[in-house]
mmCIF file of C-alpha atoms in Angstrom:
data_model
loop_
_atom_site.group_PDB
_atom_site.id
_atom_site.type_symbol
_atom_site.label_atom_id
_atom_site.label_comp_id
_atom_site.label_asym_id
_atom_site.label_seq_id
_atom_site.Cartn_x
_atom_site.Cartn_y
_atom_site.Cartn_z
ATOM 1 C CA MET A 1 25.167 -2.721 84.152
ATOM 2 C CA THR A 2 24.892 -5.062 81.165
ATOM 3 C CA ALA A 3 26.921 -8.226 80.815
ATOM 4 C CA ASP A 4 28.680 -6.625 77.841
ATOM 5 C CA THR A 5 30.333 -4.044 80.090
ATOM 6 C CA HIS A 6 31.186 -6.521 82.859
ATOM 7 C CA SER A 7 34.575 -7.326 81.332
ATOM 8 C CA VAL A 8 35.440 -3.626 81.373
ATOM 9 C CA LEU A 9 34.373 -3.043 84.960
ATOM 10 C CA SER A 10 35.980 -6.239 86.255
ATOM 11 C CA GLY A 11 39.464 -4.977 85.323
ATOM 12 C CA LEU A 12 40.141 -7.398 82.488
ATOM 13 C CA LYS A 13 43.313 -6.446 80.630
ATOM 14 C CA PRO A 14 42.424 -4.244 77.646
ATOM 15 C CA LEU A 15 42.858 -5.621 74.113
ATOM 16 C CA SER A 16 43.268 -9.108 75.545
ATOM 17 C CA ARG A 17 41.861 -10.691 72.376
ATOM 18 C CA LEU A 18 44.601 -9.188 70.217
ATOM 19 C CA ASP A 19 48.055 -10.702 69.744
ATOM 20 C CA HIS A 20 49.646 -7.282 70.239
ATOM 21 C CA PRO A 21 48.246 -3.800 70.983
ATOM 22 C CA ARG A 22 49.447 -2.535 67.586
ATOM 23 C CA GLU A 23 46.904 -4.914 66.040
ATOM 24 C CA MET A 24 44.298 -2.323 67.042
ATOM 25 C CA ILE A 25 45.874 -0.051 64.439
ATOM 26 C CA ARG A 26 46.566 -2.758 61.881
ATOM 27 C CA GLN A 27 42.972 -4.005 62.042
ATOM 28 C CA PHE A 28 41.268 -0.600 62.212
ATOM 29 C CA THR A 29 38.631 -0.003 59.506
ATOM 30 C CA PRO A 30 36.289 2.876 58.593
ATOM 31 C CA ASN A 31 33.367 0.922 60.097
ATOM 32 C CA TRP A 32 34.188 2.635 63.392
ATOM 33 C CA PHE A 33 33.145 6.011 62.012
ATOM 34 C CA ALA A 34 29.557 4.738 62.067
ATOM 35 C CA ALA A 35 29.749 5.189 65.847
ATOM 36 C CA THR A 36 30.416 8.897 65.380
ATOM 37 C CA MET A 37 27.493 9.106 62.957
ATOM 38 C CA GLY A 38 25.139 7.588 65.528
ATOM 39 C CA THR A 39 26.471 9.705 68.373
ATOM 40 C CA GLY A 40 26.333 12.886 66.319
ATOM 41 C CA ILE A 41 22.770 12.450 65.135
ATOM 42 C CA LEU A 42 21.546 11.749 68.680
ATOM 43 C CA ALA A 43 23.238 14.961 69.837
ATOM 44 C CA LEU A 44 21.412 16.896 67.103
ATOM 45 C CA ALA A 45 18.030 15.277 67.773
ATOM 46 C CA LEU A 46 17.853 15.830 71.534
ATOM 47 C CA PRO A 47 17.453 19.653 71.496
ATOM 48 C CA GLN A 48 14.594 19.338 69.022
ATOM 49 C CA VAL A 49 12.266 17.359 71.275
ATOM 50 C CA PRO A 50 9.188 19.557 71.783
ATOM 51 C CA GLY A 51 8.831 21.017 75.259
ATOM 52 C CA ILE A 52 11.960 19.573 76.827
ATOM 53 C CA GLY A 53 14.416 20.324 74.020
ATOM 54 C CA PRO A 54 16.087 23.249 75.867
ATOM 55 C CA SER A 55 16.653 21.003 78.880
ATOM 56 C CA LEU A 56 18.218 18.329 76.682
ATOM 57 C CA LYS A 57 20.465 20.738 74.783
ATOM 58 C CA PRO A 58 23.314 20.514 77.343
ATOM 59 C CA VAL A 59 23.238 16.734 76.969
ATOM 60 C CA GLY A 60 23.398 17.135 73.206
ATOM 61 C CA GLU A 61 26.324 19.523 73.546
ATOM 62 C CA VAL A 62 28.246 17.045 75.693
ATOM 63 C CA LEU A 63 27.588 14.363 73.082
ATOM 64 C CA TRP A 64 28.829 16.751 70.383
ATOM 65 C CA PHE A 65 32.127 17.301 72.212
ATOM 66 C CA PHE A 66 32.383 13.551 72.819
ATOM 67 C CA ASN A 67 31.724 12.986 69.139
ATOM 68 C CA ILE A 68 34.546 15.338 68.161
ATOM 69 C CA ALA A 69 36.890 13.367 70.414
ATOM 70 C CA LEU A 70 35.731 10.077 68.889
ATOM 71 C CA PHE A 71 36.201 11.375 65.359
ATOM 72 C CA ALA A 72 39.690 12.629 66.193
ATOM 73 C CA LEU A 73 40.590 9.271 67.778
ATOM 74 C CA PHE A 74 39.289 7.255 64.844
ATOM 75 C CA ALA A 75 40.940 9.562 62.308
ATOM 76 C CA GLY A 76 44.216 9.180 64.190
ATOM 77 C CA LEU A 77 43.968 5.393 64.300
ATOM 78 C CA TYR A 78 43.027 5.094 60.646
ATOM 79 C CA GLY A 79 45.738 7.548 59.622
ATOM 80 C CA ALA A 80 48.236 5.538 61.673
ATOM 81 C CA ARG A 81 47.158 2.386 59.873
ATOM 82 C CA TRP A 82 47.927 3.961 56.514
ATOM 83 C CA ALA A 83 51.271 5.211 57.819
ATOM 84 C CA MET A 84 52.321 1.929 59.460
ATOM 85 C CA PHE A 85 50.547 -0.707 57.361
ATOM 86 C CA GLY A 86 49.830 1.070 54.101
ATOM 87 C CA HIS A 87 50.370 -2.046 51.975
ATOM 88 C CA GLU A 88 47.493 -3.714 53.829
ATOM 89 C CA ALA A 89 45.344 -0.620 54.286
ATOM 90 C CA ARG A 90 45.040 -0.100 50.532
ATOM 91 C CA ARG A 91 43.401 -3.494 50.172
ATOM 92 C CA ILE A 92 40.177 -1.905 51.343
ATOM 93 C CA PHE A 93 39.544 -0.565 47.849
ATOM 94 C CA GLY A 94 39.249 -4.077 46.502
ATOM 95 C CA HIS A 95 36.995 -5.438 49.248
ATOM 96 C CA ASN A 96 33.337 -5.785 48.316
ATOM 97 C CA THR A 97 31.931 -4.747 51.686
ATOM 98 C CA VAL A 98 34.493 -2.853 53.761
ATOM 99 C CA SER A 99 35.147 -0.369 50.943
ATOM 100 C CA MET A 100 31.536 0.811 51.225
ATOM 101 C CA PHE A 101 32.209 2.064 54.748
ATOM 102 C CA ILE A 102 34.604 4.722 53.462
ATOM 103 C CA GLY A 103 31.412 6.734 53.023
ATOM 104 C CA THR A 104 30.934 6.827 56.796
ATOM 105 C CA ILE A 105 33.911 9.196 57.174
ATOM 106 C CA PRO A 106 32.370 12.247 55.458
ATOM 107 C CA MET A 107 28.975 11.488 57.000
ATOM 108 C CA ALA A 108 30.540 11.409 60.459
ATOM 109 C CA LEU A 109 32.231 14.741 59.755
ATOM 110 C CA ALA A 110 28.864 16.198 58.696
ATOM 111 C CA THR A 111 27.398 15.573 62.158
ATOM 112 C CA ILE A 112 30.262 17.551 63.697
ATOM 113 C CA ILE A 113 29.731 20.414 61.243
ATOM 114 C CA ASN A 114 26.028 20.535 62.076
ATOM 115 C CA GLY A 115 26.926 20.516 65.760
ATOM 116 C CA CYS A 116 29.033 23.640 65.176
ATOM 117 C CA LEU A 117 25.788 25.382 64.231
ATOM 118 C CA ALA A 118 23.545 23.765 66.834
ATOM 119 C CA PHE A 119 25.934 24.100 69.778
ATOM 120 C CA GLY A 120 29.098 25.856 68.695
ATOM 121 C CA ILE A 121 27.586 29.272 67.929
ATOM 122 C CA ALA A 122 26.070 29.557 71.405
ATOM 123 C CA ARG A 123 29.283 28.308 73.013
ATOM 124 C CA PHE A 124 31.966 30.047 70.932
ATOM 125 C CA GLY A 125 30.158 32.759 69.004
ATOM 126 C CA ASN A 126 29.714 33.342 65.270
ATOM 127 C CA GLY A 127 33.430 32.899 64.729
ATOM 128 C CA ILE A 128 32.839 29.168 64.472
ATOM 129 C CA VAL A 129 30.711 29.592 61.327
ATOM 130 C CA PRO A 130 33.707 30.127 58.981
ATOM 131 C CA VAL A 131 35.304 27.029 60.505
ATOM 132 C CA ALA A 132 32.142 25.056 59.795
ATOM 133 C CA HIS A 133 32.100 26.468 56.263
ATOM 134 C CA VAL A 134 35.640 25.272 55.535
ATOM 135 C CA LEU A 135 34.924 21.858 57.036
ATOM 136 C CA TRP A 136 31.773 21.656 54.926
ATOM 137 C CA TRP A 137 33.712 22.121 51.696
ATOM 138 C CA ILE A 138 36.121 19.393 52.790
ATOM 139 C CA ASP A 139 33.114 17.203 53.486
ATOM 140 C CA VAL A 140 31.690 18.015 50.042
ATOM 141 C CA ALA A 141 34.925 16.995 48.338
ATOM 142 C CA MET A 142 35.099 13.679 50.225
ATOM 143 C CA SER A 143 31.417 12.964 49.564
ATOM 144 C CA LEU A 144 31.715 13.616 45.843
ATOM 145 C CA ALA A 145 34.759 11.348 45.645
ATOM 146 C CA CYS A 146 33.103 8.529 47.607
ATOM 147 C CA GLY A 147 29.925 8.793 45.563
ATOM 148 C CA VAL A 148 31.636 8.057 42.266
ATOM 149 C CA LEU A 149 34.932 6.264 42.998
ATOM 150 C CA ILE A 150 33.492 3.470 45.139
ATOM 151 C CA PRO A 151 30.777 2.637 42.559
ATOM 152 C CA TYR A 152 33.485 2.765 39.873
ATOM 153 C CA MET A 153 35.461 0.150 41.784
ATOM 154 C CA MET A 154 32.291 -1.902 42.165
ATOM 155 C CA PHE A 155 31.945 -1.898 38.391
ATOM 156 C CA THR A 156 35.605 -2.611 37.619
ATOM 157 C CA ARG A 157 37.264 -4.469 40.511
ATOM 158 C CA HIS A 158 34.725 -6.024 42.855
ATOM 159 C CA GLU A 159 32.830 -9.277 42.489
ATOM 160 C CA HIS A 160 29.160 -8.803 43.366
ATOM 161 C CA SER A 161 26.002 -10.872 43.001
ATOM 162 C CA LEU A 162 22.344 -10.081 43.522
ATOM 163 C CA ASP A 163 21.925 -12.659 46.294
ATOM 164 C CA GLY A 164 24.914 -11.191 48.153
ATOM 165 C CA MET A 165 23.722 -7.587 47.914
ATOM 166 C CA THR A 166 22.896 -5.632 51.077
ATOM 167 C CA ALA A 167 21.989 -2.035 51.866
ATOM 168 C CA VAL A 168 25.650 -1.218 52.579
ATOM 169 C CA TRP A 169 25.805 -0.374 48.858
ATOM 170 C CA LEU A 170 24.114 2.863 49.903
ATOM 171 C CA LEU A 171 26.892 4.112 52.186
ATOM 172 C CA PRO A 172 29.249 5.725 49.646
ATOM 173 C CA VAL A 173 26.349 7.189 47.681
ATOM 174 C CA VAL A 174 24.401 8.717 50.579
ATOM 175 C CA ALA A 175 27.356 10.795 51.808
ATOM 176 C CA ALA A 176 26.638 13.490 49.197
ATOM 177 C CA GLU A 177 23.034 14.058 50.246
ATOM 178 C CA VAL A 178 24.102 14.228 53.894
ATOM 179 C CA ALA A 179 26.518 16.982 52.874
ATOM 180 C CA GLY A 180 23.684 18.636 50.940
ATOM 181 C CA ALA A 181 21.361 18.664 53.949
ATOM 182 C CA SER A 182 24.222 20.055 56.053
ATOM 183 C CA GLY A 183 24.691 22.818 53.483
ATOM 184 C CA GLY A 184 21.045 23.716 53.904
ATOM 185 C CA LEU A 185 21.593 24.138 57.631
ATOM 186 C CA LEU A 186 24.776 26.116 57.085
ATOM 187 C CA ALA A 187 23.688 28.560 54.374
ATOM 188 C CA PRO A 188 21.507 30.877 56.531
ATOM 189 C CA HIS A 189 24.406 31.390 58.959
ATOM 190 C CA LEU A 190 26.770 32.736 56.283
ATOM 191 C CA THR A 191 27.031 36.523 56.125
ATOM 192 C CA ASP A 192 28.054 36.836 52.478
ATOM 193 C CA PRO A 193 25.022 36.650 50.117
ATOM 194 C CA HIS A 194 27.169 35.164 47.350
ATOM 195 C CA ALA A 195 28.473 32.460 49.666
ATOM 196 C CA GLN A 196 24.882 31.709 50.661
ATOM 197 C CA LEU A 197 23.861 31.289 47.020
ATOM 198 C CA VAL A 198 26.853 29.084 46.208
ATOM 199 C CA THR A 199 26.200 26.901 49.246
ATOM 200 C CA LEU A 200 22.502 26.590 48.418
ATOM 201 C CA ALA A 201 23.132 25.718 44.776
ATOM 202 C CA THR A 202 25.873 23.246 45.676
ATOM 203 C CA SER A 203 23.601 21.587 48.213
ATOM 204 C CA TYR A 204 20.877 21.051 45.630
ATOM 205 C CA VAL A 205 23.456 19.506 43.301
ATOM 206 C CA LEU A 206 24.655 17.225 46.094
ATOM 207 C CA TRP A 207 21.055 16.129 46.723
ATOM 208 C CA ALA A 208 20.598 15.285 43.045
ATOM 209 C CA TYR A 209 24.048 13.642 42.909
ATOM 210 C CA SER A 210 22.946 11.174 45.571
ATOM 211 C CA VAL A 211 19.209 10.630 45.958
ATOM 212 C CA PRO A 212 18.334 9.231 42.486
ATOM 213 C CA VAL A 213 21.242 6.775 42.673
ATOM 214 C CA ALA A 214 20.270 5.768 46.213
ATOM 215 C CA PHE A 215 16.682 5.152 45.160
ATOM 216 C CA GLY A 216 17.904 3.045 42.257
ATOM 217 C CA ILE A 217 19.817 0.918 44.754
ATOM 218 C CA LEU A 218 16.710 0.682 46.947
ATOM 219 C CA ALA A 219 14.718 -0.682 44.021
ATOM 220 C CA ILE A 220 17.343 -3.374 43.447
ATOM 221 C CA LEU A 221 17.418 -4.105 47.174
ATOM 222 C CA ILE A 222 13.673 -4.753 47.266
ATOM 223 C CA LEU A 223 14.081 -7.146 44.321
ATOM 224 C CA ARG A 224 16.979 -8.875 46.057
ATOM 225 C CA MET A 225 14.987 -9.447 49.253
ATOM 226 C CA ALA A 226 11.968 -10.691 47.322
ATOM 227 C CA LEU A 227 14.055 -13.225 45.406
ATOM 228 C CA HIS A 228 16.670 -14.209 47.978
ATOM 229 C CA LYS A 229 15.027 -13.272 51.309
ATOM 230 C CA LEU A 230 16.910 -11.621 54.161
ATOM 231 C CA PRO A 231 20.715 -11.321 54.265
ATOM 232 C CA HIS A 232 22.950 -13.191 56.702
ATOM 233 C CA GLU A 233 22.438 -12.412 60.404
ATOM 234 C CA SER A 234 25.779 -10.568 60.473
ATOM 235 C CA MET A 235 24.110 -7.952 58.259
ATOM 236 C CA ALA A 236 20.926 -7.756 60.342
ATOM 237 C CA ALA A 237 21.217 -4.003 60.914
ATOM 238 C CA SER A 238 21.618 -3.291 57.202
ATOM 239 C CA SER A 239 17.831 -3.247 56.767
ATOM 240 C CA TRP A 240 17.836 0.131 58.555
ATOM 241 C CA LEU A 241 20.378 1.685 56.218
ATOM 242 C CA ALA A 242 17.679 2.207 53.605
ATOM 243 C CA LEU A 243 15.979 4.660 55.960
ATOM 244 C CA GLY A 244 19.071 6.867 55.748
ATOM 245 C CA PRO A 245 18.750 8.228 52.195
ATOM 246 C CA ILE A 246 14.985 8.553 52.608
ATOM 247 C CA GLY A 247 15.204 10.546 55.829
ATOM 248 C CA THR A 248 18.157 12.613 54.616
ATOM 249 C CA GLY A 249 16.419 13.257 51.321
ATOM 250 C CA ALA A 250 13.353 14.555 53.150
ATOM 251 C CA LEU A 251 15.434 16.692 55.505
ATOM 252 C CA GLY A 252 17.446 18.103 52.619
ATOM 253 C CA MET A 253 14.354 19.182 50.708
ATOM 254 C CA LEU A 254 12.871 20.806 53.805
ATOM 255 C CA VAL A 255 15.919 22.809 54.865
ATOM 256 C CA LEU A 256 16.906 23.832 51.340
ATOM 257 C CA GLY A 257 13.341 24.835 50.593
ATOM 258 C CA ALA A 258 13.263 26.953 53.739
ATOM 259 C CA ASP A 259 16.536 28.660 52.740
ATOM 260 C CA ALA A 260 15.572 29.301 49.128
ATOM 261 C CA PRO A 261 13.109 32.264 49.388
ATOM 262 C CA ALA A 262 15.436 34.668 51.213
ATOM 263 C CA ILE A 263 18.666 33.613 49.500
ATOM 264 C CA LEU A 264 17.272 33.563 45.976
ATOM 265 C CA ALA A 265 15.294 36.771 46.463
ATOM 266 C CA ALA A 266 18.556 38.542 47.273
ATOM 267 C CA HIS A 267 19.718 37.598 43.772
ATOM 268 C CA GLY A 268 16.565 38.560 41.892
ATOM 269 C CA LEU A 269 15.070 35.051 41.912
ATOM 270 C CA ALA A 270 12.228 35.516 44.379
ATOM 271 C CA GLY A 271 9.774 33.525 42.237
ATOM 272 C CA VAL A 272 12.124 30.565 42.039
ATOM 273 C CA GLY A 273 12.603 30.703 45.793
ATOM 274 C CA THR A 274 8.863 30.500 46.420
ATOM 275 C CA VAL A 275 8.574 27.480 44.130
ATOM 276 C CA ALA A 276 11.548 25.809 45.818
ATOM 277 C CA GLU A 277 9.943 26.306 49.207
ATOM 278 C CA GLY A 278 6.728 24.634 48.079
ATOM 279 C CA ILE A 279 8.578 21.759 46.437
ATOM 280 C CA GLY A 280 10.605 21.282 49.605
ATOM 281 C CA VAL A 281 7.521 20.880 51.782
ATOM 282 C CA VAL A 282 5.703 18.517 49.405
ATOM 283 C CA ALA A 283 8.806 16.445 48.625
ATOM 284 C CA GLY A 284 9.749 16.259 52.298
ATOM 285 C CA LEU A 285 6.283 15.056 53.252
ATOM 286 C CA CYS A 286 6.192 12.449 50.477
ATOM 287 C CA LEU A 287 9.630 11.112 51.329
ATOM 288 C CA TRP A 288 8.662 10.979 54.992
ATOM 289 C CA GLY A 289 5.725 8.767 54.030
ATOM 290 C CA PHE A 290 8.029 6.456 52.080
ATOM 291 C CA GLY A 291 10.302 6.352 55.101
ATOM 292 C CA LEU A 292 7.376 5.383 57.304
ATOM 293 C CA TRP A 293 6.872 2.284 55.159
ATOM 294 C CA TRP A 294 10.545 1.362 55.413
ATOM 295 C CA LEU A 295 10.584 2.065 59.151
ATOM 296 C CA ALA A 296 7.745 -0.417 59.669
ATOM 297 C CA LEU A 297 9.421 -2.992 57.427
ATOM 298 C CA ALA A 298 12.799 -2.625 59.120
ATOM 299 C CA THR A 299 11.153 -3.016 62.533
ATOM 300 C CA LEU A 300 9.512 -6.293 61.495
ATOM 301 C CA ILE A 301 12.776 -7.568 60.007
ATOM 302 C CA THR A 302 14.672 -6.643 63.185
ATOM 303 C CA ILE A 303 12.168 -8.471 65.402
ATOM 304 C CA ARG A 304 12.632 -11.568 63.268
ATOM 305 C CA TYR A 305 16.417 -11.367 63.500
ATOM 306 C CA TRP A 306 16.503 -10.699 67.232
ATOM 307 C CA ARG A 307 14.162 -13.561 68.030
ATOM 308 C CA ALA A 308 16.652 -15.874 66.346
ATOM 309 C CA GLY A 309 19.565 -14.283 68.192
ATOM 310 C CA VAL A 310 21.977 -11.945 66.437
ATOM 311 C CA PRO A 311 25.680 -11.706 67.347
ATOM 312 C CA PHE A 312 26.946 -8.173 67.896
ATOM 313 C CA ASN A 313 29.237 -6.440 65.432
ATOM 314 C CA LEU A 314 29.995 -2.836 64.476
ATOM 315 C CA GLY A 315 27.227 -3.046 61.882
ATOM 316 C CA TRP A 316 24.764 -2.519 64.735
ATOM 317 C CA TRP A 317 25.545 1.203 64.496
ATOM 318 C CA GLY A 318 23.410 0.984 61.376
ATOM 319 C CA TYR A 319 20.412 1.023 63.719
ATOM 320 C CA THR A 320 21.216 4.562 64.857
ATOM 321 C CA PHE A 321 22.053 7.121 62.164
ATOM 322 C CA PRO A 322 19.264 6.214 59.703
ATOM 323 C CA LEU A 323 16.715 6.312 62.514
ATOM 324 C CA GLY A 324 18.241 9.553 63.778
ATOM 325 C CA VAL A 325 18.134 11.425 60.485
ATOM 326 C CA TYR A 326 14.547 10.279 59.926
ATOM 327 C CA THR A 327 13.756 11.573 63.414
ATOM 328 C CA VAL A 328 15.288 14.979 62.646
ATOM 329 C CA ALA A 329 13.295 15.132 59.395
ATOM 330 C CA THR A 330 10.182 14.349 61.421
ATOM 331 C CA PHE A 331 10.846 17.256 63.783
ATOM 332 C CA ARG A 332 11.478 19.532 60.807
ATOM 333 C CA LEU A 333 8.125 18.593 59.282
ATOM 334 C CA GLY A 334 6.449 19.366 62.587
ATOM 335 C CA THR A 335 7.888 22.886 62.761
ATOM 336 C CA THR A 336 7.333 23.521 59.036
ATOM 337 C CA LEU A 337 3.686 22.439 59.013
ATOM 338 C CA ASN A 338 3.008 23.418 62.626
ATOM 339 C CA LEU A 339 1.511 20.005 63.304
ATOM 340 C CA GLY A 340 1.978 18.499 66.773
ATOM 341 C CA PHE A 341 1.629 14.978 65.379
ATOM 342 C CA PHE A 342 5.132 15.068 63.958
ATOM 343 C CA GLY A 343 6.518 16.388 67.224
ATOM 344 C CA PHE A 344 4.961 13.451 69.067
ATOM 345 C CA VAL A 345 6.254 10.890 66.563
ATOM 346 C CA GLY A 346 9.680 12.491 66.637
ATOM 347 C CA THR A 347 9.751 12.284 70.433
ATOM 348 C CA VAL A 348 8.942 8.562 70.335
ATOM 349 C CA LEU A 349 11.633 8.004 67.726
ATOM 350 C CA THR A 350 14.150 9.969 69.820
ATOM 351 C CA VAL A 351 13.490 7.731 72.813
ATOM 352 C CA ALA A 352 14.057 4.671 70.602
ATOM 353 C CA LEU A 353 17.219 6.260 69.184
ATOM 354 C CA ALA A 354 18.620 7.026 72.648
ATOM 355 C CA ALA A 355 17.876 3.499 73.863
ATOM 356 C CA MET A 356 19.565 1.967 70.831
ATOM 357 C CA TRP A 357 22.566 4.276 71.209
ATOM 358 C CA LEU A 358 23.010 3.181 74.826
ATOM 359 C CA LEU A 359 22.711 -0.497 73.912
ATOM 360 C CA VAL A 360 25.062 -0.393 70.941
ATOM 361 C CA GLY A 361 27.450 1.947 72.749
ATOM 362 C CA ALA A 362 27.762 -0.428 75.717
ATOM 363 C CA LYS A 363 28.432 -3.392 73.442
ATOM 364 C CA THR A 364 30.956 -1.406 71.436
ATOM 365 C CA LEU A 365 32.797 -0.307 74.570
ATOM 366 C CA ALA A 366 33.031 -3.878 75.772
ATOM 367 C CA GLY A 367 34.159 -5.185 72.394
ATOM 368 C CA ALA A 368 36.724 -2.414 71.999
ATOM 369 C CA TRP A 369 38.113 -3.093 75.481
ATOM 370 C CA ARG A 370 38.511 -6.790 74.752
ATOM 371 C CA GLY A 371 39.814 -6.040 71.256
ATOM 372 C CA ASN A 372 37.605 -8.501 69.421
ATOM 373 C CA LEU A 373 35.935 -5.726 67.378
ATOM 374 C CA PHE A 374 39.223 -4.812 65.710
ATOM 375 C CA VAL A 375 38.953 -7.020 62.652
ATOM 376 C CA SER A 376 39.872 -6.083 59.082
ATOM 377 C CA PRO A 377 38.295 -8.505 56.597
ATOM 378 C CA CYS A 378 40.364 -7.091 53.749
ATOM 379 C CA ILE A 379 43.517 -8.503 55.380
ATOM 380 C CA ALA A 380 41.986 -11.945 55.709
ATOM 381 C CA THR A 381 40.929 -11.771 52.042
ATOM 382 C CA PRO A 382 43.962 -10.804 49.923
ATOM 383 C CA ASN A 383 43.280 -8.812 46.765
#
């Protein structure tokens, strides 16, 4: 086992780095939900590996159940923080960085919703689809709120500068397109044609609500890195966050385009559905190419950081979900175009994703056991 898990296995008293166990609640932040995002996307990627996907599906299902437990635990801890330390919890809205991670909550929920379709139908039957549908609308509401309220606070309450900018600016914005891609996966499973149409239309709106804004942020981010070079080592994983909206944008176009012909034809819009399908394939392929550029860049940046030595923090979960959603988009391109190349690339990316999940998961377990990962910067910085 790694040195990071040694303190757990050696019987060290849990939460030894905290003054009191209740500090785990007082210091709990939404950053932890990034762990459920990474776990959830790995669960969804494993069954899609060509050839061995069916053999990996049980592993993915176990990860999905584990992810539900994690989400419930984190939701309970964060809810307890608001109940017990509400005067401190509300400071998050004024914090330049931690407030961005509120967007991880709806994105984490989206991975559970998608798991209901990938694993839940086979396990529990079609009765789980209405549950997923209700959860999806909750996710939509949270994503819409995050996508506008956090930027509003950036414009009115926060203090930002170009040299201090990182890709975490993307987190509240990207939640809507994640919900949109999830809607594309959900729509074909709904039995009511009207509900299918509403879900499809809403998902396209969510895509448009998010992707243009995210790409505007990416343009600023490229300028920031050209002028001010790489961010502090504590934000080393943030270079991967840019892959998130690109991969999700590609996946969204592909799944919505695949849904459009049948759903729109049922409402007398067969011609529009055919056009949407074509746009989905072309847009998905183009965005995948853009993501390939960012994947190469992020890899080079990561090598540079790791050679210098990077201390672990919860931000390392940023290595997982963006890579995972790009991987899923890669698999989708492979099945859409019937090209084995994408299946091969997706398999390689899945191996990298699984390895990173194991590494970051082990470090997170060790840090959670010791208690040193429970840190709320918004308490240390009064607003």
